[in-house]
Coordinates of C-alpha atoms in Angstrom, one line a residue:
M1 CA 30.1 6.9 1.2
T2 CA 33.7 7.8 0.5
D3 CA 34.8 9.3 -2.8
A4 CA 36.6 6.0 -3.7
A5 CA 33.4 4.1 -3.0
R6 CA 31.3 6.5 -5.1
V7 CA 33.6 5.9 -8.1
T8 CA 32.7 2.2 -7.9
A9 CA 29.0 2.7 -7.0
L10 CA 26.6 0.0 -8.2
L11 CA 24.2 2.7 -9.6
R12 CA 25.0 6.3 -10.5
V13 CA 22.4 8.7 -11.8
E14 CA 24.1 11.7 -13.3
D15 CA 22.3 14.9 -14.3
L16 CA 19.2 13.0 -15.4
S17 CA 16.6 15.3 -17.0
L18 CA 13.2 14.1 -18.3
S19 CA 10.3 16.1 -19.7
F20 CA 6.6 15.6 -20.3
P21 CA 4.3 17.5 -22.7
A22 CA 2.9 20.7 -21.2
L23 CA -0.6 22.2 -21.7
R24 CA 0.5 24.8 -24.2
G25 CA 2.4 22.5 -26.5
D26 CA 5.9 22.9 -25.1
R27 CA 7.5 20.5 -22.6
T28 CA 8.0 20.6 -18.9
L29 CA 11.1 19.3 -17.2
V30 CA 9.8 17.1 -14.4
L31 CA 13.3 15.8 -13.6
D32 CA 16.0 18.5 -13.9
C33 CA 19.7 17.3 -13.6
V34 CA 18.9 14.7 -10.9
S35 CA 22.1 13.1 -9.5
F36 CA 22.7 10.5 -6.8
D37 CA 24.3 7.1 -6.4
V38 CA 23.7 3.8 -4.7
G39 CA 26.6 1.7 -3.4
R40 CA 26.6 -2.1 -3.1
E41 CA 24.5 -3.5 -0.3
E42 CA 23.5 0.1 0.6
T43 CA 20.1 1.5 1.3
V44 CA 19.4 4.9 -0.2
A45 CA 16.0 6.6 0.3
L46 CA 14.4 9.0 -2.1
V47 CA 12.0 11.2 -0.1
G48 CA 9.8 14.2 -1.0
E49 CA 6.2 15.1 -1.5
S50 CA 4.0 13.8 -4.3
G51 CA 5.1 15.2 -7.6
S52 CA 8.7 15.7 -6.6
G53 CA 9.9 13.2 -9.2
K54 CA 10.7 10.1 -7.0
T55 CA 8.7 7.5 -9.0
V56 CA 9.6 9.0 -12.3
T57 CA 13.3 8.7 -11.4
A58 CA 12.7 5.0 -10.4
L59 CA 10.9 4.2 -13.6
A60 CA 13.6 5.9 -15.7
T61 CA 16.2 3.7 -13.9
M62 CA 14.1 0.6 -14.9
G63 CA 13.7 1.8 -18.5
L64 CA 9.9 1.9 -18.0
N65 CA 9.3 5.5 -18.9
H66 CA 5.8 6.7 -19.9
P67 CA 5.5 6.9 -23.7
A68 CA 5.1 10.6 -23.5
A69 CA 8.3 11.1 -21.5
V70 CA 11.5 12.2 -23.2
I71 CA 15.0 11.9 -21.7
E72 CA 16.5 15.3 -22.2
G73 CA 20.0 14.5 -20.9
G74 CA 22.1 12.7 -18.3
K75 CA 23.2 9.2 -17.7
I76 CA 22.1 6.2 -15.6
L77 CA 25.1 4.1 -15.0
L78 CA 24.9 0.5 -13.7
E79 CA 28.4 -0.8 -13.1
E80 CA 29.6 2.0 -15.4
R81 CA 27.2 0.8 -18.3
D82 CA 24.9 3.6 -19.4
L83 CA 21.4 2.2 -19.4
L84 CA 20.1 5.1 -21.4
A85 CA 22.3 4.1 -24.3
M86 CA 21.0 0.5 -24.4
D87 CA 18.4 -0.7 -26.9
E88 CA 15.2 -2.4 -25.7
V89 CA 16.7 -5.9 -25.9
Q90 CA 19.6 -4.9 -23.8
K91 CA 17.3 -3.2 -21.3
R92 CA 15.2 -6.4 -20.9
E93 CA 18.4 -8.2 -20.2
Y94 CA 19.4 -6.1 -17.2
R95 CA 15.8 -5.4 -16.0
G96 CA 15.0 -8.1 -13.5
R97 CA 18.4 -9.7 -13.6
Q98 CA 20.4 -6.8 -12.1
I99 CA 17.7 -4.4 -11.2
A100 CA 14.2 -5.3 -10.0
M101 CA 11.3 -3.2 -8.7
I102 CA 8.4 -3.7 -6.4
F103 CA 5.5 -1.3 -7.0
Q104 CA 2.8 0.5 -5.0
A105 CA -0.6 -1.2 -4.9
P106 CA 0.7 -4.8 -5.5
K107 CA -2.8 -6.2 -6.3
A108 CA -3.0 -3.8 -9.2
S109 CA 0.4 -4.9 -10.4
L110 CA -0.5 -8.6 -10.4
N111 CA -2.5 -10.2 -13.3
P112 CA -6.0 -10.9 -11.7
L113 CA -6.6 -13.9 -14.1
V114 CA -3.4 -15.8 -13.3
K115 CA -2.5 -17.7 -10.1
A116 CA 0.0 -15.9 -7.9
G117 CA 2.5 -18.8 -8.0
S118 CA 2.3 -19.1 -11.7
Q119 CA 3.2 -15.4 -12.1
I120 CA 6.3 -16.0 -10.0
A121 CA 7.1 -19.1 -12.0
R122 CA 6.9 -17.2 -15.3
V123 CA 9.5 -14.7 -14.1
V124 CA 11.7 -17.5 -12.9
R125 CA 11.6 -19.2 -16.3
L126 CA 12.3 -15.9 -18.0
H127 CA 15.4 -15.2 -16.0
Q128 CA 16.7 -18.6 -15.1
G129 CA 15.8 -20.5 -18.2
V130 CA 14.5 -23.6 -16.4
E131 CA 11.6 -26.0 -17.2
Q132 CA 8.1 -25.3 -16.0
K133 CA 8.1 -27.9 -13.2
R134 CA 11.5 -26.6 -11.9
A135 CA 10.3 -23.0 -12.1
E136 CA 7.2 -23.9 -10.0
E137 CA 9.4 -25.6 -7.4
I138 CA 11.6 -22.5 -7.2
A139 CA 8.5 -20.3 -7.0
V140 CA 7.2 -22.2 -4.0
G141 CA 10.6 -21.9 -2.4
L142 CA 10.6 -18.1 -3.0
M143 CA 7.1 -17.8 -1.5
R144 CA 8.4 -19.6 1.6
S145 CA 11.5 -17.3 1.7
V146 CA 9.3 -14.2 1.9
G147 CA 7.2 -15.5 4.7
I148 CA 4.2 -16.9 2.9
N149 CA 2.8 -19.7 5.1
D150 CA 1.4 -22.8 3.4
A151 CA 3.2 -21.8 0.2
D152 CA 2.2 -25.0 -1.7
R153 CA -1.5 -24.0 -1.3
R154 CA -1.0 -20.3 -1.8
F155 CA 0.8 -21.0 -5.1
H156 CA -2.7 -21.7 -6.6
S157 CA -4.4 -18.6 -5.1
Y158 CA -5.5 -15.8 -7.4
P159 CA -4.6 -12.2 -6.4
H160 CA -8.1 -11.4 -5.2
Q161 CA -7.8 -14.2 -2.7
L162 CA -4.7 -12.6 -1.1
S163 CA -4.5 -9.9 1.5
G164 CA -2.6 -6.8 0.7
G165 CA 0.4 -7.9 2.7
M166 CA 0.4 -11.3 1.1
A167 CA 0.2 -9.8 -2.4
Q168 CA 3.2 -7.6 -1.6
R169 CA 5.1 -10.6 -0.5
V170 CA 4.3 -12.2 -3.8
M171 CA 5.7 -9.1 -5.6
I172 CA 8.8 -9.3 -3.5
A173 CA 9.3 -13.0 -4.4
M174 CA 9.0 -12.1 -8.1
A175 CA 11.6 -9.4 -7.7
L176 CA 14.0 -11.7 -6.0
S177 CA 13.6 -14.5 -8.5
S178 CA 16.8 -13.5 -10.2
Q179 CA 18.6 -12.3 -7.1
P180 CA 19.1 -8.7 -8.4
D181 CA 22.0 -6.5 -7.4
L182 CA 19.6 -3.6 -6.8
L183 CA 16.0 -3.7 -5.6
I184 CA 13.9 -0.5 -6.1
A185 CA 11.0 -0.4 -3.6
D186 CA 8.4 2.3 -4.6
E187 CA 6.2 3.0 -1.6
P188 CA 6.1 -0.8 -0.9
T189 CA 3.7 -0.6 2.1
T190 CA 1.1 1.9 0.7
G191 CA -2.4 0.9 1.9
L192 CA -1.2 -1.7 4.5
D193 CA -1.8 -1.4 8.2
V194 CA 1.1 -0.4 10.5
T195 CA 1.8 -3.9 11.7
I196 CA 2.0 -5.3 8.2
Q197 CA 4.2 -2.3 7.1
E198 CA 6.7 -3.2 9.8
Q199 CA 6.7 -6.8 8.8
I200 CA 7.4 -6.0 5.1
F201 CA 10.3 -3.7 5.9
E202 CA 11.8 -6.1 8.3
L203 CA 11.5 -8.7 5.5
L204 CA 13.2 -6.4 3.0
L205 CA 16.1 -5.7 5.3
E206 CA 16.5 -9.5 6.1
L207 CA 16.5 -10.3 2.4
Q208 CA 19.0 -7.5 1.7
D209 CA 21.4 -9.0 4.1
R210 CA 20.8 -12.6 2.8
F211 CA 21.2 -11.7 -0.9
K212 CA 23.7 -8.8 -0.5
M213 CA 21.4 -6.4 -2.4
A214 CA 21.4 -2.7 -2.6
I215 CA 18.0 -1.0 -2.0
L216 CA 16.6 2.2 -3.5
L217 CA 13.7 3.0 -1.2
I218 CA 11.0 5.5 -2.3
T219 CA 8.8 6.6 0.5
H220 CA 7.0 9.4 2.3
D221 CA 7.7 7.9 5.6
L222 CA 10.6 9.8 7.2
A223 CA 10.6 7.8 10.4
L224 CA 11.1 4.7 8.4
V225 CA 13.9 6.3 6.5
A226 CA 15.7 7.2 9.7
E227 CA 15.5 3.6 10.9
T228 CA 16.4 1.8 7.7
S229 CA 18.5 3.9 5.3
D230 CA 22.2 4.6 5.0
R231 CA 21.8 7.8 2.9
V232 CA 19.0 10.1 1.8
A233 CA 18.2 12.1 -1.3
V234 CA 15.6 14.7 -0.7
M235 CA 13.6 15.7 -3.9
H236 CA 11.6 18.8 -4.6
G237 CA 10.3 20.0 -7.9
G238 CA 12.3 17.6 -10.0
H239 CA 15.6 18.4 -8.2
V240 CA 17.6 16.6 -5.6
V241 CA 17.8 19.5 -3.1
E242 CA 19.8 17.7 -0.4
L243 CA 21.8 14.4 -0.3
G244 CA 23.8 12.9 2.5
P245 CA 24.2 10.3 5.2
V246 CA 21.0 9.7 7.2
E247 CA 22.6 11.0 10.4
A248 CA 23.5 14.3 8.7
I249 CA 20.1 14.8 7.0
F250 CA 18.1 14.2 10.2
G251 CA 20.7 15.7 12.6
E252 CA 21.7 18.8 10.7
P253 CA 19.4 19.4 7.7
K254 CA 20.7 22.2 5.5
H255 CA 18.2 22.9 2.7
P256 CA 15.1 24.9 3.9
Y257 CA 12.8 22.3 2.4
T258 CA 14.6 19.4 4.3
Q259 CA 14.4 21.5 7.5
H260 CA 10.7 21.8 7.0
L261 CA 10.3 18.0 6.5
V262 CA 12.5 17.0 9.4
G263 CA 11.0 19.7 11.6
S264 CA 7.5 18.4 10.9
V265 CA 8.6 15.0 12.2
L266 CA 10.2 16.3 15.3
R267 CA 7.4 18.6 16.2
A268 CA 4.6 16.1 15.7
D269 CA 6.6 13.0 16.7
R270 CA 4.9 11.1 13.9
R271 CA 5.3 9.9 10.4
V272 CA 4.9 12.6 7.7
S273 CA 2.8 11.8 4.7
F274 CA 2.0 14.2 1.9
K275 CA -1.5 13.6 0.5
G276 CA -3.5 14.8 -2.4
R277 CA -2.7 14.9 -6.1
P278 CA 0.8 16.0 -7.2
P279 CA 1.2 19.7 -7.9
R280 CA 0.9 20.8 -11.5
P281 CA 3.2 23.4 -13.1
G282 CA 2.3 26.7 -11.5
E283 CA 0.7 25.1 -8.4
G284 CA 3.0 24.9 -5.4
V285 CA 6.1 24.3 -7.6
D286 CA 7.1 26.6 -10.4
Y287 CA 8.6 24.3 -13.0
T288 CA 9.3 27.1 -15.4
T289 CA 11.6 29.2 -13.1
T290 CA 15.3 29.5 -13.9
G291 CA 15.9 29.9 -10.2
C292 CA 15.1 27.8 -7.1
R293 CA 11.8 25.9 -7.4
Y294 CA 11.3 26.2 -3.6
A295 CA 11.8 30.0 -3.5
G296 CA 8.0 30.7 -3.4
K297 CA 7.7 28.9 -0.1
C298 CA 11.1 29.6 1.4
E299 CA 11.4 31.9 4.4
H300 CA 15.1 32.5 3.6
R301 CA 14.8 33.5 0.0
F302 CA 16.7 36.5 -1.3
A303 CA 17.5 38.1 -4.6
P304 CA 19.4 35.3 -6.5
C305 CA 16.8 32.7 -5.6
A306 CA 14.3 34.0 -8.2
G307 CA 16.5 33.9 -11.2
V308 CA 19.7 31.9 -10.5
R309 CA 19.6 28.2 -10.3
P310 CA 21.4 26.9 -7.2
S311 CA 24.2 24.4 -7.4
L312 CA 24.4 21.1 -5.3
L313 CA 27.3 22.0 -2.9
Q314 CA 29.1 20.4 -0.1
V315 CA 27.7 21.6 3.2
G316 CA 28.5 21.1 6.9
S317 CA 31.3 18.9 8.2
V318 CA 30.2 15.5 6.9
A319 CA 31.7 14.3 3.6
G320 CA 29.1 13.7 1.0
H321 CA 26.5 16.0 2.6
L322 CA 25.3 18.2 -0.3
A323 CA 22.6 20.9 -0.5
M324 CA 21.2 22.8 -3.5
C325 CA 20.8 26.3 -1.9
H326 CA 22.3 29.8 -2.4
L327 CA 22.8 30.1 1.3
Y328 CA 25.8 27.8 1.0
D329 CA 27.3 29.4 -2.1
E330 CA 30.2 31.7 -1.3
N331 CA 29.1 33.9 -4.2
Y332 CA 25.7 34.6 -2.6
A333 CA 25.9 33.5 1.1
Q334 CA 26.8 36.9 2.5
E335 CA 24.0 38.6 0.7
G336 CA 21.6 36.0 2.1
K337 CA 22.8 36.5 5.6
A338 CA 22.6 40.3 5.3
G339 CA 19.0 39.9 4.1
E340 CA 18.1 37.8 7.1
Q341 CA 19.7 40.3 9.5
R342 CA 17.7 43.2 7.8
A343 CA 14.5 41.2 8.2
V344 CA 15.2 40.6 11.9
S345 CA 16.1 44.2 12.7
G346 CA 13.2 45.5 10.7

């Protein structure tokens, strides 16, 4: 995205910091100055292992933070309006109308006691202000538009009567009921078989083109990102450690963490999925460090990494390709190269 396009981006997250209570009574920054943007009709992927901050970022963008979460700083700008400065009534106005979200585990997100179609119709009434009968007609049409066969009958199905893929299509229909400008898709194919996964993503891209939406895609699936996304934001330890066009991220990754992720895909020729529970402070990611949170695992670490926080800097020859690493900071780069040379010669 050009600088001019970025100024008029649909969504801009600027230096977003968010904390949760820590075990000893203080607070831990789980998002630390996170910045990225999403242009109109663009697909931007947030990637990284569990606990990196992807879903927390998405929920903050929707105004759906956990009650224990505290926004410590930053802005979330939707068409230049700061969502963090809005009251709850204003948030409800934009949530669903301009930004919608589909979640992991769709069956868990649906009310098990209410028919699937009725849940869609309720959202339609909320955002379009139509009568119940008209809302039900629109809901059936939405179910058809997302590929649900025999939509008139499926309207009356309860969530437990739907397959995982069908339940996700219902969630997508609900999200599309107000034709939002931005759709956030948080691991939208978790638990689905490969064939259904491909169908869901083909559907999302088709709907994006039809409704002229932007998509913020949260996923572990790097192969999918390479096939579907325009730009990528790589997250680790609550930071965006690399950001850029998909071709630059996969063709010339700069941050050591991104190089590890992309290298894993290339070596194994398969999708990379990080499993297990998210790391806690002190486990895998040092959330208390004033330096680089990847330093403990990095083969290229040198003196400043332990105590000096890196900046997100322009790297390589592609505009908008940024990496958060001292190796690309002119104040430290020579020291880092010298350290690597000493390690090789030693």
